[in-house]
Tab-separated table of C-alpha atoms in Angstrom:
chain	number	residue	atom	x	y	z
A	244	UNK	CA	-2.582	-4.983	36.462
A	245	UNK	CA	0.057	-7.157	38.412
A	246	UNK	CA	-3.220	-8.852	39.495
A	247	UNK	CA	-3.699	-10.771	36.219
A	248	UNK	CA	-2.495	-13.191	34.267
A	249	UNK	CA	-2.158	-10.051	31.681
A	250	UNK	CA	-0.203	-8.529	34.187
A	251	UNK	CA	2.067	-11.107	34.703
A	252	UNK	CA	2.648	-11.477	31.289
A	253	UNK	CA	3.574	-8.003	31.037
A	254	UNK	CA	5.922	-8.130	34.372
A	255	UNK	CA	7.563	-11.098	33.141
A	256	UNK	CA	7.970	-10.724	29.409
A	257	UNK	CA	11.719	-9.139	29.511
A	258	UNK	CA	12.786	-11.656	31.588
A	259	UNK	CA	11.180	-14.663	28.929
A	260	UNK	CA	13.240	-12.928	25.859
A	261	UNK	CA	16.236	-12.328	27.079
A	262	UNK	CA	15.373	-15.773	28.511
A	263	UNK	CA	14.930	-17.395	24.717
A	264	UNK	CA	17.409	-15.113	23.409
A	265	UNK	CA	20.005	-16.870	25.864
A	266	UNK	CA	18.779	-19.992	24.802
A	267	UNK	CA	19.295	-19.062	21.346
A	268	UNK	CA	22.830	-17.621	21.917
A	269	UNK	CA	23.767	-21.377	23.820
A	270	UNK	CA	22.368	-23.356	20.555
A	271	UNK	CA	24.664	-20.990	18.004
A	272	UNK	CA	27.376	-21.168	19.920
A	273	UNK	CA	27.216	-24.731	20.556
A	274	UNK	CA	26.888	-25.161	16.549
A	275	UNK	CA	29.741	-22.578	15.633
A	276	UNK	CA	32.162	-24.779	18.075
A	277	UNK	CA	31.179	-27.812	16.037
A	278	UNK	CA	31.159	-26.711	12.629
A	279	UNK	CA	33.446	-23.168	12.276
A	280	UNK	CA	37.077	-23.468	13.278
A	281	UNK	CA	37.782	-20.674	15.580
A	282	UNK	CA	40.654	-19.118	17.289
A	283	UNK	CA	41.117	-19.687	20.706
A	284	UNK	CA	40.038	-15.645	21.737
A	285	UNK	CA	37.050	-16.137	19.402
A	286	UNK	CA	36.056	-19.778	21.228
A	287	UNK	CA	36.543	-17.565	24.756
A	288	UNK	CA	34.289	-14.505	23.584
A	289	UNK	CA	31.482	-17.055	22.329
A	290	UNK	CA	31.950	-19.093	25.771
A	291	UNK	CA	31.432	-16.291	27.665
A	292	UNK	CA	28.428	-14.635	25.108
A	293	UNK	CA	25.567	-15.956	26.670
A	294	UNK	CA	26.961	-14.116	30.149
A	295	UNK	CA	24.976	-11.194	28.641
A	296	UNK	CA	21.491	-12.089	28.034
A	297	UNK	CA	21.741	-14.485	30.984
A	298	UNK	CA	22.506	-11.693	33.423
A	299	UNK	CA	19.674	-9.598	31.906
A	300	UNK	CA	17.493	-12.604	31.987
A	301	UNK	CA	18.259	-12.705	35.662
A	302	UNK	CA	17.830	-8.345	36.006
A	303	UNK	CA	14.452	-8.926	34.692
A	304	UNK	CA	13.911	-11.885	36.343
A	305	UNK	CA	14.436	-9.950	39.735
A	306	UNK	CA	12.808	-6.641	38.861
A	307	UNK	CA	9.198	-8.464	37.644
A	308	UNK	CA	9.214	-10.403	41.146
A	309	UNK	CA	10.142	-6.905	43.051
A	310	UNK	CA	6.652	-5.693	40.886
A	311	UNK	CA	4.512	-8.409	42.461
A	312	UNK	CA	3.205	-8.240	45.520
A	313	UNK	CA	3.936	-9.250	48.722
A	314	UNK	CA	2.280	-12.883	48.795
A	315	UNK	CA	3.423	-13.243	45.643
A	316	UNK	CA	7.325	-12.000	46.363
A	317	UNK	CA	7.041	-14.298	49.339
A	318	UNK	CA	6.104	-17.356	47.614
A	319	UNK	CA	9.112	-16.448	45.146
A	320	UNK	CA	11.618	-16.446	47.903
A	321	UNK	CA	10.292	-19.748	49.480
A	322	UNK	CA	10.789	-21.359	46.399
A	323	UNK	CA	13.903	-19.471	45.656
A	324	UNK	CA	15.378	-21.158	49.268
A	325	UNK	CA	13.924	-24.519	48.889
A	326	UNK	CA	15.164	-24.844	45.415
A	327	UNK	CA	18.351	-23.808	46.368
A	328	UNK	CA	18.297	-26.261	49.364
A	329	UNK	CA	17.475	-28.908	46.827
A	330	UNK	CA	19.683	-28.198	44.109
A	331	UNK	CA	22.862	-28.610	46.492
A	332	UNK	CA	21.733	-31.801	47.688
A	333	UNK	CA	21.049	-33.043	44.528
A	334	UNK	CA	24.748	-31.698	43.397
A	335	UNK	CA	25.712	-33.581	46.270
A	336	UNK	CA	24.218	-36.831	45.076
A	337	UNK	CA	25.309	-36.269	41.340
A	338	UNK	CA	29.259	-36.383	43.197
A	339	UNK	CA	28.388	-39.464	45.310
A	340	UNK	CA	26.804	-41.213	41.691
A	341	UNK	CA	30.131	-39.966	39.872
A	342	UNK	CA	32.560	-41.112	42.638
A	343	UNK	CA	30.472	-44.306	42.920
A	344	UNK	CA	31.306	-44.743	39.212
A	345	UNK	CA	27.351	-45.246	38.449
A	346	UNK	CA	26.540	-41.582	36.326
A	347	UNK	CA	28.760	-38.984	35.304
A	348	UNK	CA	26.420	-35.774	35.220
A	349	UNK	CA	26.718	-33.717	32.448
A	350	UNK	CA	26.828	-30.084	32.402
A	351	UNK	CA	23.596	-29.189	32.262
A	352	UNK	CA	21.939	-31.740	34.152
A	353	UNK	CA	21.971	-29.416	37.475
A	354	UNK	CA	20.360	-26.272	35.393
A	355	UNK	CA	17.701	-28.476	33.736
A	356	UNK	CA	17.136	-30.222	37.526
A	357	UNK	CA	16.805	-27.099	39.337
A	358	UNK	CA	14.276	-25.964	36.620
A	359	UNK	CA	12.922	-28.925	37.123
A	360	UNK	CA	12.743	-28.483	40.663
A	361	UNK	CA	11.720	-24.596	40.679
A	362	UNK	CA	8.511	-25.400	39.030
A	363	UNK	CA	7.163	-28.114	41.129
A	364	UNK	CA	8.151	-25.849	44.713
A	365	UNK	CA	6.648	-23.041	42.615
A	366	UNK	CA	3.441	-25.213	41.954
A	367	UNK	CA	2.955	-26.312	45.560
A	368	UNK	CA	3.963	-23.047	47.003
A	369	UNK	CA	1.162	-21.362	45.044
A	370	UNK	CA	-1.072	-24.089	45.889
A	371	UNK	CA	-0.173	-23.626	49.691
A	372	UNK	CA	-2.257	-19.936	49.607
A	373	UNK	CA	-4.982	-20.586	47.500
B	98	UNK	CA	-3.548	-14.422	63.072
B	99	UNK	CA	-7.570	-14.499	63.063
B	100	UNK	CA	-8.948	-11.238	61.666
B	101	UNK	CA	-12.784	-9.507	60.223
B	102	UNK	CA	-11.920	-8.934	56.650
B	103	UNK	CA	-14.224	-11.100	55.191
B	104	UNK	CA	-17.226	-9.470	57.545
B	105	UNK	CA	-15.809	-6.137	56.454
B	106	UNK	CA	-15.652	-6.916	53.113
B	107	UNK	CA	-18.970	-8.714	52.514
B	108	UNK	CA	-20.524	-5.144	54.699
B	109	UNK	CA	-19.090	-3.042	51.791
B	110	UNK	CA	-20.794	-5.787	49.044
B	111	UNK	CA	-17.418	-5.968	47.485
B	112	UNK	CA	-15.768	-9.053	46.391
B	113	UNK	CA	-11.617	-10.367	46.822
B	114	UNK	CA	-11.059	-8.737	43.928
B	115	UNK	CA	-12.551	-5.628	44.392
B	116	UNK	CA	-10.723	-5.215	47.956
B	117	UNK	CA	-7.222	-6.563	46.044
B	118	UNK	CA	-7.704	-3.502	43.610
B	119	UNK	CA	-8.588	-1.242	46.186
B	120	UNK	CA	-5.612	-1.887	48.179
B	121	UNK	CA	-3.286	-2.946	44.360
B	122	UNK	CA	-2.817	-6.527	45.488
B	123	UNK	CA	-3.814	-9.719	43.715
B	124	UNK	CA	-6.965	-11.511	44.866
B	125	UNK	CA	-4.960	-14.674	46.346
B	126	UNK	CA	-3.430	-11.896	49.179
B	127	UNK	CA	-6.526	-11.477	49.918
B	128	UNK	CA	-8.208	-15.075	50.024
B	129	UNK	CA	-4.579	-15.683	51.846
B	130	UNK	CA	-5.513	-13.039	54.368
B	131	UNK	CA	-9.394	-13.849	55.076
B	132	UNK	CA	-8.713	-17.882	55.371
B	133	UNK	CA	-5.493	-16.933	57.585
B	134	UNK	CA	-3.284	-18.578	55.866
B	135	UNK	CA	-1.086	-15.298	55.515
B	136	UNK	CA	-0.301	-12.795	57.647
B	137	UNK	CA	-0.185	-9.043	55.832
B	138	UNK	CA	3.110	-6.786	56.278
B	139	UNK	CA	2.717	-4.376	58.572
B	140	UNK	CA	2.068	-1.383	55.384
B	141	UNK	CA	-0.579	-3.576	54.599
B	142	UNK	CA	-2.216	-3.983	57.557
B	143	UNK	CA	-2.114	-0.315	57.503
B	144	UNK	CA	-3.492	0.290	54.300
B	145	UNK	CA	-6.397	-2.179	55.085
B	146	UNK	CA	-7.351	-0.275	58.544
B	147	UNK	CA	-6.910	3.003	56.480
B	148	UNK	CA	-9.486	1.952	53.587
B	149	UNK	CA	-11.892	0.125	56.322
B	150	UNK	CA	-11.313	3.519	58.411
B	151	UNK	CA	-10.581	1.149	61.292
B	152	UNK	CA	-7.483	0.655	63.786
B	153	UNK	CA	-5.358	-2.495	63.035
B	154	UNK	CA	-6.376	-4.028	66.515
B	155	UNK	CA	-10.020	-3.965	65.196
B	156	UNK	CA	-9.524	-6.212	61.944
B	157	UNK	CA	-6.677	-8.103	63.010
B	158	UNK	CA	-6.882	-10.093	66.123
B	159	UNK	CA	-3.627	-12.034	67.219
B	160	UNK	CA	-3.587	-15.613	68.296
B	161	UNK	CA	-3.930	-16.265	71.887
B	162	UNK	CA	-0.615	-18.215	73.482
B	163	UNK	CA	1.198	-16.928	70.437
């Protein structure tokens, strides 16, 4: 089954909701700090809410790519190290742009980045065994 | 690392994906394996030699000056 798209699907499809559900938990929390008045333990339990579905995002995350194979769990940990590699470097140059006084990064530009970034060494990873 | 899995493969009449079910891998392992663009795991390589009812040193031959 792991073979298939359908199989992937099925290997990956804990990982996706917790995933969204993440997602979903950033958003409301985002919109109860702007429009509820909380008290500072409440503001500290919401910060630290989306903890939970993020580390089962990342449980799942690891358990489907243990279920793949091995080409498949190898081009996952190449792209796992080169994104990595990437991602500090571009931390690196997000300090030298700050220092420089030229762009402040926000807080989410290094998660959106290394998305980014994941995707296109995924893409030419997968590309390299075809 | 050069090796006969396409010969063996094509003697059998099976296709990738036949020999990726047979040995519960996905077909791109295999196309990996046969253009030698990946070299199997050792469990592999044993599972292929055990399903071809061959010894490793008969499908897989290693690069000379390697």
């Amino acid at each position: 089954m792991k073979q298939t798209l359908k199989g992937y699907i099925v290997v990956f499809r804990p990982a996706f909701v917790w995933g969204l559900i993440g997602l979903a938990v950033v958003f409301a929390s985002s919109w109860f700090y702007q429009f509820v008045v909380l008290s500072p333990l409440l503001r500290i339990l919401l910060a630290l809410l989306p903890l939970i579905p993020g580390g089962l995002f990342l449980f799942y995350l690891v358990k489907g790519i243990r279920g793949l194979d091995e080409l498949q769990q190898r081009i996952y940990t190449e792209t796992a190290t080169l994104t990595f590699i990437v991602t500090i470097l571009l931390t690196f140059l997000f300090g030298s742009l700050q220092r420089a006084g030229l762009y402040t990064a926000r807080w989410d530009d290094i998660g959106n980045t290394m998305m980014f970034v994941w995707v296109c060494i995924y893409i030419l990873n997968d590309w390299r065994y075809r | 690392m050069k090796n006969h899995l396409r010969d063996l493969r094509a003697d059998r009449g099976w296709s990738q994906a036949d020999l990726a079910e047979r040995l519960d891998v996905s077909r791109q392992t295999i196309n990996a394996i046969e253009t030698e663009k990946y070299d199997p795991s050792l469990p592999l390589a044993f599972k292929i030699a055990d399903l071809f009812e061959l010894k490793i040193e008969e499908i897989f031959v290693p690069n000379k000056g390697k």
